[in-house]
PDB file of C-alpha atoms in Angstrom:
ATOM      1  CA  MET A   1       0.000   0.000   0.000  1.00  0.00           C
ATOM      2  CA  ASN A   2       1.356   3.406  -1.025  1.00  0.00           C
ATOM      3  CA  LEU A   3       2.199   5.565   2.003  1.00  0.00           C
ATOM      4  CA  ASP A   4       1.465   8.735   0.028  1.00  0.00           C
ATOM      5  CA  HIS A   5      -2.037   7.443  -0.640  1.00  0.00           C
ATOM      6  CA  LEU A   6      -2.580   7.162   3.106  1.00  0.00           C
ATOM      7  CA  ARG A   7      -1.449  10.759   3.551  1.00  0.00           C
ATOM      8  CA  TYR A   8      -3.766  11.830   0.731  1.00  0.00           C
ATOM      9  CA  PHE A   9      -6.650   9.941   2.331  1.00  0.00           C
ATOM     10  CA  LYS A  10      -6.033  11.636   5.672  1.00  0.00           C
ATOM     11  CA  LYS A  11      -6.066  15.063   4.058  1.00  0.00           C
ATOM     12  CA  VAL A  12      -9.244  14.390   2.069  1.00  0.00           C
ATOM     13  CA  ALA A  13     -10.982  12.855   5.071  1.00  0.00           C
ATOM     14  CA  GLU A  14     -10.231  15.963   7.133  1.00  0.00           C
ATOM     15  CA  SER A  15     -11.054  18.617   4.494  1.00  0.00           C
ATOM     16  CA  LYS A  16     -13.845  16.704   2.719  1.00  0.00           C
ATOM     17  CA  ASN A  17     -12.891  18.631  -0.374  1.00  0.00           C
ATOM     18  CA  ILE A  18     -10.848  17.166  -3.229  1.00  0.00           C
ATOM     19  CA  THR A  19      -9.916  20.534  -4.751  1.00  0.00           C
ATOM     20  CA  GLN A  20      -8.737  22.025  -1.465  1.00  0.00           C
ATOM     21  CA  SER A  21      -6.850  18.829  -0.556  1.00  0.00           C
ATOM     22  CA  ALA A  22      -5.105  18.745  -3.940  1.00  0.00           C
ATOM     23  CA  GLN A  23      -3.958  22.340  -3.493  1.00  0.00           C
ATOM     24  CA  GLU A  24      -2.634  21.710   0.005  1.00  0.00           C
ATOM     25  CA  LEU A  25      -0.877  18.522  -1.145  1.00  0.00           C
ATOM     26  CA  TYR A  26       0.610  20.291  -4.187  1.00  0.00           C
ATOM     27  CA  ILE A  27      -0.729  17.710  -6.630  1.00  0.00           C
ATOM     28  CA  SER A  28      -3.341  17.918  -9.369  1.00  0.00           C
ATOM     29  CA  GLN A  29      -6.976  17.185  -8.617  1.00  0.00           C
ATOM     30  CA  PRO A  30      -7.146  14.321 -11.165  1.00  0.00           C
ATOM     31  CA  ALA A  31      -4.030  12.763  -9.641  1.00  0.00           C
ATOM     32  CA  LEU A  32      -5.591  12.922  -6.167  1.00  0.00           C
ATOM     33  CA  SER A  33      -8.836  11.439  -7.427  1.00  0.00           C
ATOM     34  CA  ARG A  34      -6.944   8.568  -9.083  1.00  0.00           C
ATOM     35  CA  ALA A  35      -5.009   7.936  -5.867  1.00  0.00           C
ATOM     36  CA  MET A  36      -8.257   7.685  -3.867  1.00  0.00           C
ATOM     37  CA  LYS A  37      -9.766   5.345  -6.472  1.00  0.00           C
ATOM     38  CA  HIS A  38      -6.649   3.185  -6.271  1.00  0.00           C
ATOM     39  CA  LEU A  39      -6.879   3.077  -2.464  1.00  0.00           C
ATOM     40  CA  GLU A  40     -10.552   2.108  -2.654  1.00  0.00           C
ATOM     41  CA  SER A  41      -9.634  -0.639  -5.111  1.00  0.00           C
ATOM     42  CA  GLU A  42      -6.945  -1.966  -2.757  1.00  0.00           C
ATOM     43  CA  LEU A  43      -9.317  -1.955   0.203  1.00  0.00           C
ATOM     44  CA  GLY A  44     -12.265  -3.291  -1.799  1.00  0.00           C
ATOM     45  CA  VAL A  45     -14.695  -0.779  -0.282  1.00  0.00           C
ATOM     46  CA  PRO A  46     -15.904   2.764  -1.091  1.00  0.00           C
ATOM     47  CA  LEU A  47     -14.379   5.504   1.055  1.00  0.00           C
ATOM     48  CA  PHE A  48     -16.239   8.653  -0.062  1.00  0.00           C
ATOM     49  CA  TYR A  49     -19.556   9.716  -1.538  1.00  0.00           C
ATOM     50  CA  HIS A  50     -20.596  13.095  -2.899  1.00  0.00           C
ATOM     51  CA  ALA A  51     -22.923  15.344  -0.918  1.00  0.00           C
ATOM     52  CA  GLY A  52     -23.515  18.466  -2.970  1.00  0.00           C
ATOM     53  CA  ARG A  53     -20.242  20.365  -3.528  1.00  0.00           C
ATOM     54  CA  HIS A  54     -18.469  18.360  -0.812  1.00  0.00           C
ATOM     55  CA  ILE A  55     -17.726  14.729  -0.152  1.00  0.00           C
ATOM     56  CA  GLU A  56     -18.532  12.701   2.912  1.00  0.00           C
ATOM     57  CA  LEU A  57     -16.856   9.678   4.490  1.00  0.00           C
ATOM     58  CA  THR A  58     -18.453   6.273   4.192  1.00  0.00           C
ATOM     59  CA  MET A  59     -18.657   4.066   7.273  1.00  0.00           C
ATOM     60  CA  TYR A  60     -15.575   2.296   5.954  1.00  0.00           C
ATOM     61  CA  ALA A  61     -13.610   5.544   5.798  1.00  0.00           C
ATOM     62  CA  GLU A  62     -14.790   6.504   9.288  1.00  0.00           C
ATOM     63  CA  GLU A  63     -13.486   3.176  10.581  1.00  0.00           C
ATOM     64  CA  PHE A  64     -10.252   3.397   8.591  1.00  0.00           C
ATOM     65  CA  TYR A  65      -9.367   7.013   9.456  1.00  0.00           C
ATOM     66  CA  PRO A  66      -8.060   6.579  13.061  1.00  0.00           C
ATOM     67  CA  TYR A  67      -5.851   3.689  11.990  1.00  0.00           C
ATOM     68  CA  VAL A  68      -4.372   5.777   9.193  1.00  0.00           C
ATOM     69  CA  VAL A  69      -3.713   8.656  11.587  1.00  0.00           C
ATOM     70  CA  GLU A  70      -2.008   6.298  14.047  1.00  0.00           C
ATOM     71  CA  THR A  71       0.017   4.598  11.296  1.00  0.00           C
ATOM     72  CA  LEU A  72       1.286   7.866   9.870  1.00  0.00           C
ATOM     73  CA  ALA A  73       2.090   9.205  13.331  1.00  0.00           C
ATOM     74  CA  ARG A  74       4.102   6.064  14.184  1.00  0.00           C
ATOM     75  CA  PHE A  75       5.863   6.220  10.843  1.00  0.00           C
ATOM     76  CA  ASP A  76       6.816   9.854  11.403  1.00  0.00           C
ATOM     77  CA  GLU A  77       8.044   8.991  14.896  1.00  0.00           C
ATOM     78  CA  GLY A  78      10.137   6.226  13.408  1.00  0.00           C
ATOM     79  CA  MET A  79      11.635   8.580  10.840  1.00  0.00           C
ATOM     80  CA  SER A  80      12.447  11.095  13.580  1.00  0.00           C
ATOM     81  CA  ALA A  81      14.042   8.336  15.679  1.00  0.00           C
ATOM     82  CA  ILE A  82      16.205   7.244  12.756  1.00  0.00           C
ATOM     83  CA  GLN A  83      17.287  10.802  12.050  1.00  0.00           C
ATOM     84  CA  ALA A  84      18.125  11.315  15.724  1.00  0.00           C
ATOM     85  CA  LEU A  85      20.031   8.041  15.780  1.00  0.00           C
ATOM     86  CA  ASN A  86      21.940   8.994  12.657  1.00  0.00           C
ATOM     87  CA  GLY A  87      22.854  12.275  14.303  1.00  0.00           C
ATOM     88  CA  GLU A  88      24.376  10.410  17.256  1.00  0.00           C
ATOM     89  CA  MET A  89      26.452   8.015  15.159  1.00  0.00           C
ATOM     90  CA  VAL A  90      30.070   8.901  14.501  1.00  0.00           C
ATOM     91  CA  PRO A  91      31.827   8.183  11.190  1.00  0.00           C
ATOM     92  CA  ALA A  92      35.035   6.876  12.769  1.00  0.00           C
ATOM     93  CA  VAL A  93      35.968   5.211  16.056  1.00  0.00           C
ATOM     94  CA  THR A  94      39.145   3.986  17.686  1.00  0.00           C
ATOM     95  CA  ILE A  95      39.023   0.780  19.690  1.00  0.00           C
ATOM     96  CA  TYR A  96      41.858   0.112  22.111  1.00  0.00           C
ATOM     97  CA  SER A  97      42.065  -3.610  22.743  1.00  0.00           C
ATOM     98  CA  GLU A  98      43.787  -4.244  26.044  1.00  0.00           C
ATOM     99  CA  VAL A  99      42.670  -7.868  25.940  1.00  0.00           C
ATOM    100  CA  ALA A 100      41.793 -10.395  23.221  1.00  0.00           C
ATOM    101  CA  SER A 101      44.598  -9.400  20.848  1.00  0.00           C
ATOM    102  CA  VAL A 102      44.786 -13.018  19.640  1.00  0.00           C
ATOM    103  CA  SER A 103      41.310 -12.735  18.098  1.00  0.00           C
ATOM    104  CA  LEU A 104      41.632  -9.159  16.803  1.00  0.00           C
ATOM    105  CA  PRO A 105      42.024  -9.925  13.068  1.00  0.00           C
ATOM    106  CA  ASN A 106      38.761 -11.872  12.972  1.00  0.00           C
ATOM    107  CA  LEU A 107      37.023  -9.278  15.132  1.00  0.00           C
ATOM    108  CA  VAL A 108      38.077  -6.460  12.786  1.00  0.00           C
ATOM    109  CA  ALA A 109      36.877  -8.448   9.761  1.00  0.00           C
ATOM    110  CA  THR A 110      33.499  -8.999  11.436  1.00  0.00           C
ATOM    111  CA  PHE A 111      33.143  -5.336  12.383  1.00  0.00           C
ATOM    112  CA  VAL A 112      34.002  -4.092   8.899  1.00  0.00           C
ATOM    113  CA  GLU A 113      31.549  -6.537   7.344  1.00  0.00           C
ATOM    114  CA  LYS A 114      28.707  -5.511   9.655  1.00  0.00           C
ATOM    115  CA  HIS A 115      29.416  -1.763   9.745  1.00  0.00           C
ATOM    116  CA  PRO A 116      31.177  -0.693   6.531  1.00  0.00           C
ATOM    117  CA  GLU A 117      29.977   2.889   7.049  1.00  0.00           C
ATOM    118  CA  ILE A 118      32.173   3.317  10.145  1.00  0.00           C
ATOM    119  CA  GLN A 119      35.914   3.855   9.817  1.00  0.00           C
ATOM    120  CA  LEU A 120      37.573   1.635  12.404  1.00  0.00           C
ATOM    121  CA  SER A 121      40.991   2.066  13.947  1.00  0.00           C
ATOM    122  CA  ILE A 122      42.330  -0.689  16.229  1.00  0.00           C
ATOM    123  CA  LYS A 123      45.160  -0.005  18.664  1.00  0.00           C
ATOM    124  CA  GLN A 124      46.859  -1.960  21.434  1.00  0.00           C
ATOM    125  CA  HIS A 125      49.340  -1.496  24.261  1.00  0.00           C
ATOM    126  CA  GLY A 126      48.069   1.647  25.902  1.00  0.00           C
ATOM    127  CA  SER A 127      46.283   4.813  24.836  1.00  0.00           C
ATOM    128  CA  LYS A 128      47.472   8.137  23.572  1.00  0.00           C
ATOM    129  CA  GLU A 129      44.088   9.009  22.136  1.00  0.00           C
ATOM    130  CA  THR A 130      43.361  12.727  22.299  1.00  0.00           C
ATOM    131  CA  ASN A 131      39.721  12.549  21.193  1.00  0.00           C
ATOM    132  CA  LYS A 132      38.268  10.475  24.021  1.00  0.00           C
ATOM    133  CA  GLU A 133      34.748  11.092  22.705  1.00  0.00           C
ATOM    134  CA  GLN A 134      35.297   8.590  19.896  1.00  0.00           C
ATOM    135  CA  ALA A 135      37.447   6.022  21.695  1.00  0.00           C
ATOM    136  CA  PHE A 136      36.356   2.667  23.092  1.00  0.00           C
ATOM    137  CA  TYR A 137      38.346   0.220  25.196  1.00  0.00           C
ATOM    138  CA  ILE A 138      37.980  -3.556  25.336  1.00  0.00           C
ATOM    139  CA  THR A 139      39.372  -4.155  28.778  1.00  0.00           C
ATOM    140  CA  SER A 140      39.252  -6.417  31.817  1.00  0.00           C
ATOM    141  CA  GLU A 141      39.970  -3.490  34.127  1.00  0.00           C
ATOM    142  CA  PRO A 142      37.197  -0.860  34.525  1.00  0.00           C
ATOM    143  CA  LYS A 143      38.449   2.649  33.747  1.00  0.00           C
ATOM    144  CA  ASN A 144      37.916   5.583  36.088  1.00  0.00           C
ATOM    145  CA  GLY A 145      35.941   8.439  34.598  1.00  0.00           C
ATOM    146  CA  LEU A 146      34.478   6.330  31.792  1.00  0.00           C
ATOM    147  CA  THR A 147      31.329   4.277  31.357  1.00  0.00           C
ATOM    148  CA  ASN A 148      32.198   0.606  31.890  1.00  0.00           C
ATOM    149  CA  LEU A 149      29.698  -1.771  30.336  1.00  0.00           C
ATOM    150  CA  PRO A 150      30.233  -5.466  31.243  1.00  0.00           C
ATOM    151  CA  ILE A 151      30.070  -7.578  28.080  1.00  0.00           C
ATOM    152  CA  PHE A 152      30.660 -11.106  29.376  1.00  0.00           C
ATOM    153  CA  THR A 153      32.593 -13.094  31.965  1.00  0.00           C
ATOM    154  CA  GLU A 154      34.974 -15.798  30.797  1.00  0.00           C
ATOM    155  CA  PRO A 155      36.797 -18.595  32.612  1.00  0.00           C
ATOM    156  CA  ILE A 156      40.594 -18.481  32.778  1.00  0.00           C
ATOM    157  CA  LEU A 157      41.756 -22.073  32.452  1.00  0.00           C
ATOM    158  CA  LEU A 158      45.066 -23.880  32.288  1.00  0.00           C
ATOM    159  CA  ALA A 159      46.318 -24.710  28.793  1.00  0.00           C
ATOM    160  CA  ILE A 160      48.283 -27.962  28.938  1.00  0.00           C
ATOM    161  CA  PRO A 161      50.013 -29.652  25.966  1.00  0.00           C
ATOM    162  CA  GLN A 162      48.214 -32.860  25.046  1.00  0.00           C
ATOM    163  CA  LYS A 163      51.324 -34.970  25.641  1.00  0.00           C
ATOM    164  CA  HIS A 164      51.970 -33.503  29.089  1.00  0.00           C
ATOM    165  CA  PRO A 165      51.275 -35.895  32.011  1.00  0.00           C
ATOM    166  CA  MET A 166      48.859 -33.397  33.601  1.00  0.00           C
ATOM    167  CA  ALA A 167      46.696 -33.392  30.461  1.00  0.00           C
ATOM    168  CA  GLU A 168      45.203 -36.710  31.558  1.00  0.00           C
ATOM    169  CA  LYS A 169      44.238 -35.398  34.980  1.00  0.00           C
ATOM    170  CA  LYS A 170      40.673 -34.109  35.161  1.00  0.00           C
ATOM    171  CA  ASP A 171      40.708 -32.544  38.639  1.00  0.00           C
ATOM    172  CA  LEU A 172      43.728 -30.297  38.851  1.00  0.00           C
ATOM    173  CA  GLN A 173      44.575 -28.604  42.131  1.00  0.00           C
ATOM    174  CA  VAL A 174      46.764 -25.574  42.759  1.00  0.00           C
ATOM    175  CA  ALA A 175      49.315 -27.899  44.336  1.00  0.00           C
ATOM    176  CA  ASP A 176      49.681 -29.682  40.978  1.00  0.00           C
ATOM    177  CA  ILE A 177      51.021 -26.563  39.257  1.00  0.00           C
ATOM    178  CA  GLN A 178      52.559 -24.575  42.095  1.00  0.00           C
ATOM    179  CA  HIS A 179      56.102 -25.716  41.381  1.00  0.00           C
ATOM    180  CA  VAL A 180      55.764 -26.155  37.615  1.00  0.00           C
ATOM    181  CA  PRO A 181      57.517 -23.353  35.639  1.00  0.00           C
ATOM    182  CA  LEU A 182      54.682 -21.567  33.832  1.00  0.00           C
ATOM    183  CA  LEU A 183      54.676 -19.636  30.589  1.00  0.00           C
ATOM    184  CA  MET A 184      53.202 -16.221  31.386  1.00  0.00           C
ATOM    185  CA  LEU A 185      52.617 -12.764  30.003  1.00  0.00           C
ATOM    186  CA  VAL A 186      54.742  -9.982  31.483  1.00  0.00           C
ATOM    187  CA  GLU A 187      53.689  -8.410  34.772  1.00  0.00           C
ATOM    188  CA  ASN A 188      52.234  -5.207  33.319  1.00  0.00           C
ATOM    189  CA  SER A 189      49.673  -7.019  31.148  1.00  0.00           C
ATOM    190  CA  PRO A 190      45.992  -7.035  32.244  1.00  0.00           C
ATOM    191  CA  LEU A 191      45.718 -10.842  32.194  1.00  0.00           C
ATOM    192  CA  ARG A 192      48.874 -11.241  34.264  1.00  0.00           C
ATOM    193  CA  ARG A 193      47.598  -8.699  36.786  1.00  0.00           C
ATOM    194  CA  THR A 194      44.292 -10.577  37.089  1.00  0.00           C
ATOM    195  CA  ILE A 195      46.109 -13.850  37.765  1.00  0.00           C
ATOM    196  CA  ASP A 196      48.713 -12.385  40.122  1.00  0.00           C
ATOM    197  CA  GLU A 197      46.115 -10.507  42.180  1.00  0.00           C
ATOM    198  CA  ALA A 198      43.953 -13.620  42.553  1.00  0.00           C
ATOM    199  CA  PHE A 199      46.825 -15.797  43.799  1.00  0.00           C
ATOM    200  CA  GLU A 200      48.374 -13.073  45.959  1.00  0.00           C
ATOM    201  CA  ALA A 201      45.025 -12.568  47.692  1.00  0.00           C
ATOM    202  CA  LYS A 202      45.216 -16.212  48.785  1.00  0.00           C
ATOM    203  CA  LYS A 203      48.960 -15.934  49.533  1.00  0.00           C
ATOM    204  CA  ILE A 204      49.734 -18.568  46.896  1.00  0.00           C
ATOM    205  CA  SER A 205      53.055 -18.405  45.060  1.00  0.00           C
ATOM    206  CA  LEU A 206      53.467 -19.620  41.483  1.00  0.00           C
ATOM    207  CA  THR A 207      56.648 -20.577  39.670  1.00  0.00           C
ATOM    208  CA  ILE A 208      57.232 -18.446  36.592  1.00  0.00           C
ATOM    209  CA  GLY A 209      59.353 -19.880  33.809  1.00  0.00           C
ATOM    210  CA  SER A 210      59.358 -17.752  30.642  1.00  0.00           C
ATOM    211  CA  THR A 211      57.457 -14.546  29.933  1.00  0.00           C
ATOM    212  CA  THR A 212      56.456 -12.608  26.832  1.00  0.00           C
ATOM    213  CA  ASP A 213      54.625  -9.347  26.231  1.00  0.00           C
ATOM    214  CA  ASP A 214      52.760 -10.767  23.218  1.00  0.00           C
ATOM    215  CA  PRO A 215      49.711 -13.052  23.664  1.00  0.00           C
ATOM    216  CA  ALA A 216      50.138 -14.382  20.117  1.00  0.00           C
ATOM    217  CA  THR A 217      53.695 -15.472  20.972  1.00  0.00           C
ATOM    218  CA  LEU A 218      52.433 -17.154  24.127  1.00  0.00           C
ATOM    219  CA  ARG A 219      49.764 -18.934  22.096  1.00  0.00           C
ATOM    220  CA  SER A 220      52.452 -20.115  19.656  1.00  0.00           C
ATOM    221  CA  LEU A 221      54.538 -21.523  22.514  1.00  0.00           C
ATOM    222  CA  ILE A 222      51.566 -23.495  23.804  1.00  0.00           C
ATOM    223  CA  ASN A 223      50.805 -24.797  20.317  1.00  0.00           C
ATOM    224  CA  GLN A 224      54.373 -26.091  20.134  1.00  0.00           C
ATOM    225  CA  GLY A 225      53.909 -27.927  23.420  1.00  0.00           C
ATOM    226  CA  LEU A 226      56.591 -25.887  25.176  1.00  0.00           C
ATOM    227  CA  GLY A 227      54.831 -25.323  28.454  1.00  0.00           C
ATOM    228  CA  ILE A 228      51.718 -24.630  30.510  1.00  0.00           C
ATOM    229  CA  THR A 229      49.973 -21.285  30.777  1.00  0.00           C
ATOM    230  CA  PHE A 230      46.713 -19.617  31.778  1.00  0.00           C
ATOM    231  CA  PHE A 231      44.242 -19.297  28.910  1.00  0.00           C
ATOM    232  CA  PRO A 232      41.136 -17.039  28.726  1.00  0.00           C
ATOM    233  CA  LYS A 233      38.776 -19.430  26.979  1.00  0.00           C
ATOM    234  CA  ILE A 234      36.503 -16.994  25.095  1.00  0.00           C
ATOM    235  CA  THR A 235      38.715 -14.092  24.036  1.00  0.00           C
ATOM    236  CA  TRP A 236      41.617 -16.341  23.054  1.00  0.00           C
ATOM    237  CA  GLY A 237      39.358 -18.549  20.991  1.00  0.00           C
ATOM    238  CA  TYR A 238      39.984 -22.146  22.041  1.00  0.00           C
ATOM    239  CA  GLU A 239      39.196 -24.779  19.398  1.00  0.00           C
ATOM    240  CA  ASP A 240      38.687 -28.494  19.992  1.00  0.00           C
ATOM    241  CA  GLU A 241      41.425 -29.431  17.519  1.00  0.00           C
ATOM    242  CA  ALA A 242      44.028 -27.348  19.372  1.00  0.00           C
ATOM    243  CA  PRO A 243      47.224 -29.256  20.359  1.00  0.00           C
ATOM    244  CA  PHE A 244      46.514 -28.588  24.024  1.00  0.00           C
ATOM    245  CA  VAL A 245      43.689 -29.181  26.470  1.00  0.00           C
ATOM    246  CA  LEU A 246      42.047 -26.774  28.876  1.00  0.00           C
ATOM    247  CA  ARG A 247      41.642 -27.651  32.529  1.00  0.00           C
ATOM    248  CA  GLU A 248      40.109 -25.764  35.442  1.00  0.00           C
ATOM    249  CA  LEU A 249      41.786 -25.553  38.814  1.00  0.00           C
ATOM    250  CA  ALA A 250      39.137 -27.365  40.827  1.00  0.00           C
ATOM    251  CA  ASP A 251      40.097 -25.712  44.109  1.00  0.00           C
ATOM    252  CA  PHE A 252      40.774 -22.262  42.645  1.00  0.00           C
ATOM    253  CA  PRO A 253      38.601 -21.393  39.601  1.00  0.00           C
ATOM    254  CA  LEU A 254      39.609 -18.175  37.850  1.00  0.00           C
ATOM    255  CA  SER A 255      37.602 -15.838  35.633  1.00  0.00           C
ATOM    256  CA  ARG A 256      37.562 -12.283  34.379  1.00  0.00           C
ATOM    257  CA  THR A 257      34.902  -9.882  33.134  1.00  0.00           C
ATOM    258  CA  ILE A 258      35.395  -8.108  29.810  1.00  0.00           C
ATOM    259  CA  TYR A 259      34.174  -4.500  29.698  1.00  0.00           C
ATOM    260  CA  LEU A 260      33.518  -1.993  26.948  1.00  0.00           C
ATOM    261  CA  ALA A 261      34.706   1.339  28.341  1.00  0.00           C
ATOM    262  CA  SER A 262      34.124   4.749  26.777  1.00  0.00           C
ATOM    263  CA  SER A 263      32.894   8.260  27.433  1.00  0.00           C
ATOM    264  CA  PHE A 264      29.588   7.366  25.758  1.00  0.00           C
ATOM    265  CA  THR A 265      26.639   6.411  27.952  1.00  0.00           C
ATOM    266  CA  LYS A 266      25.474   2.789  28.157  1.00  0.00           C
ATOM    267  CA  GLY A 267      22.393   3.667  26.118  1.00  0.00           C
ATOM    268  CA  HIS A 268      24.226   5.556  23.374  1.00  0.00           C
ATOM    269  CA  PRO A 269      23.777   4.006  19.903  1.00  0.00           C
ATOM    270  CA  MET A 270      27.537   3.638  19.407  1.00  0.00           C
ATOM    271  CA  THR A 271      27.904   1.786  22.714  1.00  0.00           C
ATOM    272  CA  LYS A 272      25.025  -0.525  21.814  1.00  0.00           C
ATOM    273  CA  LEU A 273      26.408  -1.141  18.328  1.00  0.00           C
ATOM    274  CA  ILE A 274      29.916  -2.081  19.449  1.00  0.00           C
ATOM    275  CA  ALA A 275      28.706  -4.085  22.460  1.00  0.00           C
ATOM    276  CA  LYS A 276      26.307  -6.054  20.242  1.00  0.00           C
ATOM    277  CA  THR A 277      29.112  -6.758  17.757  1.00  0.00           C
ATOM    278  CA  LEU A 278      31.403  -8.011  20.537  1.00  0.00           C
ATOM    279  CA  ILE A 279      28.730 -10.241  22.063  1.00  0.00           C
ATOM    280  CA  GLU A 280      27.802 -11.756  18.710  1.00  0.00           C
ATOM    281  CA  PHE A 281      31.446 -12.308  17.803  1.00  0.00           C
ATOM    282  CA  TYR A 282      32.583 -13.890  21.065  1.00  0.00           C
ATOM    283  CA  LEU A 283      29.406 -15.599  22.261  1.00  0.00           C
ATOM    284  CA  GLY A 284      27.770 -16.388  18.925  1.00  0.00           C
TER     285      GLY A 284
END
């Protein structure tokens, strides 16, 4: 059904005068008459009848009129909402990824596919962003002065090479790993801080073997079966065919919450858009 025809009907129903309605709608009288005939044909009922120099509404038109008014009002509200939304969108954003760097290439590809109208810049390892209004942070550590929207909570498990003796053990305890040299990220990384703070709170000491500042390098070392490390299951993208298994510490389960931090409010369209993209990407 033609939306313009509904607007024409509303005008004619209110003025009860085809000539006046045509003038106010800036169309010709024959064109307006044809539009009303077409609408009547679509509905299968007569809408108007002549009464002297004016026209009157049939019972069908009387019944139809309030629905048309409501429909057009809702449509106009929708158009206003879209225009307001478009006014709040920004053409370019910077996302600082303090976590999940292993999955960044796939995340960027997903974002670009879903939102080609937005220019995306991805950065890691700290922020020197001057325009905070257009910057978002994927982080496990809430940021002071910004809105911190929790996206999901993920378990932090132990990644153990399949050929390692501990890979066969289902119920691992802290005591099983306490004296095993672990592969770890460097101390100033968010994941390392999460792990260190959890164990320090319980006054538990771990044995650190090798460290790296690059999660991708750490992932490569695990794939080569060179050691045991802590592995965030969701953001690091574990797959069943991986050359290592994941095990939980039965007596000391670890997890972390991933936040989307920015100066935008939680209800801002940009916050919703990026949060929705992250949830769909990581949680399916």
